[in-house]
Every structure is written in C-alpha cells, then in structure tokens.
C-alpha cells in the first residue's frame, strides 16, 4: 500500500470519526505548549473574560439594563462567577475539567445577562457573545459541547426575539437581528472546529516515516496520547509492543539495502494487515517498529502473535523479536506525557531484548504498575 493510499485512508477514517471525537484538549494544549503559546492564550482568555463580565455590570442603572433588584443581583452573581472561573487561566494552564467548567460558567453567565436586561434588543445583541465562548470550546473540546453552547445561544436569542417583536412589532428588524446572532453562533464555532480538526489531521499525516508510511516517533506519541485521552472517563488498558527484526543487518549485507527497504515495507504491511482498527503503528528507526492499543492485554498478545507469524511468512525469510508492556490507566487520571509513554516503551524494549537473547522470533510479556 502506498504512502498516499495510507494517508487517504486515514484521512477518511478521521473524517468519519469526526462526530465521535470525544475531546481535543490534550493534543491542542500540547500543540500550544510546544510552540510557546500557552501564556498568550491564558492571558487572552483572562482579559476576554474581564471584558465579558464588565458589560452587564456597566449596564446596571441604565434604562436598557437589568429590570429590578432581583435581575440586578442575578447579573452581579453571573459576572462574579465568570470572573472567578477565569482566574485559573491567570495563574496556570487548566486541566480539561477546569476548562470545561470555565466555558460552562461563561455560557450560563451570558444567558443570565441576556435574559435579565430590560431592553430585548440589548439582550438579543448580547447573544453574540455566545459565539466567542463557542469558538473557545471549538478549539479545545468536543463537538457535542459546541452544540450544547449553540442550543443555549439559540434559546436565549429566541426568547429575546419574541420580547423584541412584542415591543416593536417590526418583524424585519427582529428577523435581521436574529439572523446576525444565529450567523455568528453558527459560523464562528463550527468554522473553528473544522479548522482545528483539519490541522490535527495535517499535523499527524506530516509526521510519517517516508519509507513505510507508518507514524514516526513524535507522531506516534501524539496519537497514543489522543487514544488514551479519548477514553479518559474509563479505566483504560494500554499496551505497547516493541518489534525488532532479527538479523536484519545480515539481510542488508547479503542482499543489499534495496531488498532491506523492501523487507521493511513488507513488515509495515503485515502490521497494518494483522492489527485491529484504531491500533497505533509506528517505525522508531532502523528495523524497530512499535504497536500500541487500548485493548485488553490478552487480546493484544493474540494480535502480537498474529503479527509475529505474519512477519515470519514474508518472502524475505526474516523473523522478529517482540516485547510487550501492558498497564491500566485509572479513570480520570492525569497522565504525564511524554514521560508515561517513555516508561512503557522502555519496559517493552527491555522485554524485546529478553526475547532476542532467548533466540528471537518470540513474544515476551511485561507489565508496568502505575501507583494509584
């Protein structure tokens, strides 16, 4: 299978799985960290929130502002809540749960402010602020969260549009204002979500081994991180297998590097053929390959044995030594990336060398226990 076909197939799988994508907080946070942009994002988020909470407070006492003491206290409470939720961005990069809490509090605060003001046009225009929160959610979180923010925005806009029509009796003015709010709340968040999703695909596909089409080390780490993050709410079994071809140097010396390259491509094809969908496959360099999945350890061992037999059956008369390391990540656990995966790979590598010292062409198992 050519590199182009592999990339096209994976791109198609990503597009089909777009709606099921659970979260993109981890990979996008890592993307910003690697480029030194996290501090800028933190400061920008905090400053935006300060302006957000200032708007309804400034309107207190205005003829268009909160209607009565109850509404005034609702606006104050909403502004204080949003400001408090934003403080985490001022001091450090938040966790996924803190980021979701921030966006939820801001969304509820905007809704409270838009429904508490006396002037329905001011309330309707205030619903444009949902687009900014929706854009934030689109960068970091799942499509379901973007849709939830949209539902709140449309509900608040509809209530204010009805109020506005009752006061003004001008359907064209109401329709135009509502169309502006709806357009912003659809275009901004969903445009950003599509952009970030495409960026993720391009980053992944640009980090492939040019010979075999498998992931290189950096991309392999990123994909495994995403795989674990997608299962974050469950206890997640994680398996890593190191594969090293036996006597590969002899093959190169005897038949030449062209044959050696063909053998590597053949091994990559065996890995793709005999592993389950969702398995992460990489080439770390030379004749070293790596396999990772979140399947049960027993099923992963069956897969490794299937791959071992497949490699031995290639026409190049080569075998491989396998080292497996399995562990379990507790639900909601904060994983230290890339240190966690480094530990798994080192343990799998040690098991692989035990396999090689025992004669090769076999699978050796190990387990890594993570302190609770």
PDB file of C-alpha atoms in Angstrom, residues 161-279:
ATOM      1  CA  UNK A 161     -36.560  37.966  19.707  1.00  0.00           C
ATOM      2  CA  UNK A 162     -40.110  37.247  20.921  1.00  0.00           C
ATOM      3  CA  UNK A 163     -39.807  40.007  23.515  1.00  0.00           C
ATOM      4  CA  UNK A 164     -38.445  42.386  20.888  1.00  0.00           C
ATOM      5  CA  UNK A 165     -41.287  41.668  18.465  1.00  0.00           C
ATOM      6  CA  UNK A 166     -43.858  42.180  21.222  1.00  0.00           C
ATOM      7  CA  UNK A 167     -42.420  45.630  21.953  1.00  0.00           C
ATOM      8  CA  UNK A 168     -41.536  46.853  18.441  1.00  0.00           C
ATOM      9  CA  UNK A 169     -43.933  44.927  16.186  1.00  0.00           C
ATOM     10  CA  UNK A 170     -41.239  45.097  13.475  1.00  0.00           C
ATOM     11  CA  UNK A 171     -40.702  41.611  12.096  1.00  0.00           C
ATOM     12  CA  UNK A 172     -37.979  42.711   9.689  1.00  0.00           C
ATOM     13  CA  UNK A 173     -35.894  44.275  12.442  1.00  0.00           C
ATOM     14  CA  UNK A 174     -36.349  41.192  14.615  1.00  0.00           C
ATOM     15  CA  UNK A 175     -35.503  38.816  11.757  1.00  0.00           C
ATOM     16  CA  UNK A 176     -32.396  40.755  10.768  1.00  0.00           C
ATOM     17  CA  UNK A 177     -31.099  40.933  14.344  1.00  0.00           C
ATOM     18  CA  UNK A 178     -31.808  37.242  14.958  1.00  0.00           C
ATOM     19  CA  UNK A 179     -30.099  36.286  11.679  1.00  0.00           C
ATOM     20  CA  UNK A 180     -26.965  38.181  12.748  1.00  0.00           C
ATOM     21  CA  UNK A 181     -26.855  36.359  16.092  1.00  0.00           C
ATOM     22  CA  UNK A 182     -27.530  32.961  14.530  1.00  0.00           C
ATOM     23  CA  UNK A 183     -24.939  33.500  11.781  1.00  0.00           C
ATOM     24  CA  UNK A 184     -22.205  34.354  14.273  1.00  0.00           C
ATOM     25  CA  UNK A 185     -23.056  31.442  16.552  1.00  0.00           C
ATOM     26  CA  UNK A 186     -23.013  29.009  13.669  1.00  0.00           C
ATOM     27  CA  UNK A 187     -20.116  30.379  11.630  1.00  0.00           C
ATOM     28  CA  UNK A 188     -17.518  31.116  14.299  1.00  0.00           C
ATOM     29  CA  UNK A 189     -17.586  27.955  16.461  1.00  0.00           C
ATOM     30  CA  UNK A 190     -18.169  25.440  13.671  1.00  0.00           C
ATOM     31  CA  UNK A 191     -15.639  27.138  11.399  1.00  0.00           C
ATOM     32  CA  UNK A 192     -13.029  26.954  14.143  1.00  0.00           C
ATOM     33  CA  UNK A 193     -13.876  23.332  14.925  1.00  0.00           C
ATOM     34  CA  UNK A 194     -13.418  22.376  11.275  1.00  0.00           C
ATOM     35  CA  UNK A 195     -10.130  24.273  11.080  1.00  0.00           C
ATOM     36  CA  UNK A 196      -8.700  22.673  14.229  1.00  0.00           C
ATOM     37  CA  UNK A 197      -9.841  19.220  13.113  1.00  0.00           C
ATOM     38  CA  UNK A 198      -8.109  19.698   9.751  1.00  0.00           C
ATOM     39  CA  UNK A 199      -4.972  20.977  11.489  1.00  0.00           C
ATOM     40  CA  UNK A 200      -4.901  17.839  13.618  1.00  0.00           C
ATOM     41  CA  UNK A 201      -5.094  15.604  10.540  1.00  0.00           C
ATOM     42  CA  UNK A 202      -2.381  17.558   8.708  1.00  0.00           C
ATOM     43  CA  UNK A 203      -0.043  17.517  11.700  1.00  0.00           C
ATOM     44  CA  UNK A 204      -0.465  13.788  12.040  1.00  0.00           C
ATOM     45  CA  UNK A 205      -0.037  12.995   8.337  1.00  0.00           C
ATOM     46  CA  UNK A 206       3.053  15.217   8.040  1.00  0.00           C
ATOM     47  CA  UNK A 207       4.880  13.155  10.662  1.00  0.00           C
ATOM     48  CA  UNK A 208       5.118   9.824   8.860  1.00  0.00           C
ATOM     49  CA  UNK A 209       8.054   7.643   8.035  1.00  0.00           C
ATOM     50  CA  UNK A 210       8.661   8.232   4.300  1.00  0.00           C
ATOM     51  CA  UNK A 211       9.579   4.597   3.569  1.00  0.00           C
ATOM     52  CA  UNK A 212       6.805   2.644   5.316  1.00  0.00           C
ATOM     53  CA  UNK A 213       4.104   5.288   5.762  1.00  0.00           C
ATOM     54  CA  UNK A 214       3.891   4.451   9.476  1.00  0.00           C
ATOM     55  CA  UNK A 215       3.995   7.139  12.144  1.00  0.00           C
ATOM     56  CA  UNK A 216       7.378   8.447  13.245  1.00  0.00           C
ATOM     57  CA  UNK A 217       8.264   8.761  16.934  1.00  0.00           C
ATOM     58  CA  UNK A 218       6.752  12.212  17.546  1.00  0.00           C
ATOM     59  CA  UNK A 219       3.513  11.433  15.746  1.00  0.00           C
ATOM     60  CA  UNK A 220       3.277   8.030  17.430  1.00  0.00           C
ATOM     61  CA  UNK A 221       3.497   9.685  20.858  1.00  0.00           C
ATOM     62  CA  UNK A 222       0.802  12.198  19.911  1.00  0.00           C
ATOM     63  CA  UNK A 223      -1.561   9.543  18.594  1.00  0.00           C
ATOM     64  CA  UNK A 224      -1.216   7.345  21.677  1.00  0.00           C
ATOM     65  CA  UNK A 225      -1.823  10.396  23.883  1.00  0.00           C
ATOM     66  CA  UNK A 226      -5.032  11.099  21.945  1.00  0.00           C
ATOM     67  CA  UNK A 227      -6.070   7.450  22.166  1.00  0.00           C
ATOM     68  CA  UNK A 228      -5.768   7.465  25.964  1.00  0.00           C
ATOM     69  CA  UNK A 229      -7.420  10.887  26.311  1.00  0.00           C
ATOM     70  CA  UNK A 230     -10.454   9.700  24.326  1.00  0.00           C
ATOM     71  CA  UNK A 231     -11.050   7.029  26.977  1.00  0.00           C
ATOM     72  CA  UNK A 232     -10.279   9.300  29.937  1.00  0.00           C
ATOM     73  CA  UNK A 233     -13.564   8.654  31.759  1.00  0.00           C
ATOM     74  CA  UNK A 234     -12.936   4.900  31.885  1.00  0.00           C
ATOM     75  CA  UNK A 235     -10.250   2.619  33.284  1.00  0.00           C
ATOM     76  CA  UNK A 236      -8.135   2.188  30.160  1.00  0.00           C
ATOM     77  CA  UNK A 237      -5.855  -0.756  29.386  1.00  0.00           C
ATOM     78  CA  UNK A 238      -2.787   0.406  27.453  1.00  0.00           C
ATOM     79  CA  UNK A 239      -0.433  -1.929  25.597  1.00  0.00           C
ATOM     80  CA  UNK A 240       2.824  -1.125  23.833  1.00  0.00           C
ATOM     81  CA  UNK A 241       4.793  -3.683  21.802  1.00  0.00           C
ATOM     82  CA  UNK A 242       8.324  -3.161  20.533  1.00  0.00           C
ATOM     83  CA  UNK A 243       9.188  -5.136  17.386  1.00  0.00           C
ATOM     84  CA  UNK A 244      12.803  -5.573  16.267  1.00  0.00           C
ATOM     85  CA  UNK A 245      13.718  -7.614  13.193  1.00  0.00           C
ATOM     86  CA  UNK A 246      16.171 -10.459  13.867  1.00  0.00           C
ATOM     87  CA  UNK A 247      19.494 -10.376  11.975  1.00  0.00           C
ATOM     88  CA  UNK A 248      18.319  -7.555   9.739  1.00  0.00           C
ATOM     89  CA  UNK A 249      21.914  -6.401   9.193  1.00  0.00           C
ATOM     90  CA  UNK A 250      22.699  -9.804   7.684  1.00  0.00           C
ATOM     91  CA  UNK A 251      19.831  -9.372   5.208  1.00  0.00           C
ATOM     92  CA  UNK A 252      21.175  -5.956   4.180  1.00  0.00           C
ATOM     93  CA  UNK A 253      24.745  -7.195   3.874  1.00  0.00           C
ATOM     94  CA  UNK A 254      23.739 -10.285   1.884  1.00  0.00           C
ATOM     95  CA  UNK A 255      21.093  -8.902  -0.466  1.00  0.00           C
ATOM     96  CA  UNK A 256      21.654  -5.138  -0.428  1.00  0.00           C
ATOM     97  CA  UNK A 257      19.804  -2.165   1.010  1.00  0.00           C
ATOM     98  CA  UNK A 258      17.131  -2.172  -1.688  1.00  0.00           C
ATOM     99  CA  UNK A 259      15.996  -5.614  -0.533  1.00  0.00           C
ATOM    100  CA  UNK A 260      16.264  -4.453   3.077  1.00  0.00           C
ATOM    101  CA  UNK A 261      13.991  -1.494   2.331  1.00  0.00           C
ATOM    102  CA  UNK A 262      11.517  -3.798   0.587  1.00  0.00           C
ATOM    103  CA  UNK A 263      11.528  -6.028   3.679  1.00  0.00           C
ATOM    104  CA  UNK A 264      10.753  -3.030   5.927  1.00  0.00           C
ATOM    105  CA  UNK A 265       7.829  -2.041   3.692  1.00  0.00           C
ATOM    106  CA  UNK A 266       6.605  -5.641   3.810  1.00  0.00           C
ATOM    107  CA  UNK A 267       6.768  -5.685   7.615  1.00  0.00           C
ATOM    108  CA  UNK A 268       4.810  -2.427   7.771  1.00  0.00           C
ATOM    109  CA  UNK A 269       2.142  -4.020   5.575  1.00  0.00           C
ATOM    110  CA  UNK A 270       1.999  -7.038   7.914  1.00  0.00           C
ATOM    111  CA  UNK A 271       1.458  -4.734  10.897  1.00  0.00           C
ATOM    112  CA  UNK A 272      -1.393  -2.951   9.129  1.00  0.00           C
ATOM    113  CA  UNK A 273      -2.985  -6.198   7.970  1.00  0.00           C
ATOM    114  CA  UNK A 274      -2.918  -8.061  11.283  1.00  0.00           C
ATOM    115  CA  UNK A 275      -3.833  -5.313  13.780  1.00  0.00           C
ATOM    116  CA  UNK A 276      -7.280  -4.010  14.687  1.00  0.00           C
ATOM    117  CA  UNK A 277      -8.702  -0.652  13.543  1.00  0.00           C
ATOM    118  CA  UNK A 278      -7.643   2.056  15.961  1.00  0.00           C
ATOM    119  CA  UNK A 279      -4.259   0.478  16.663  1.00  0.00           C
TER     120      UNK A 279
END
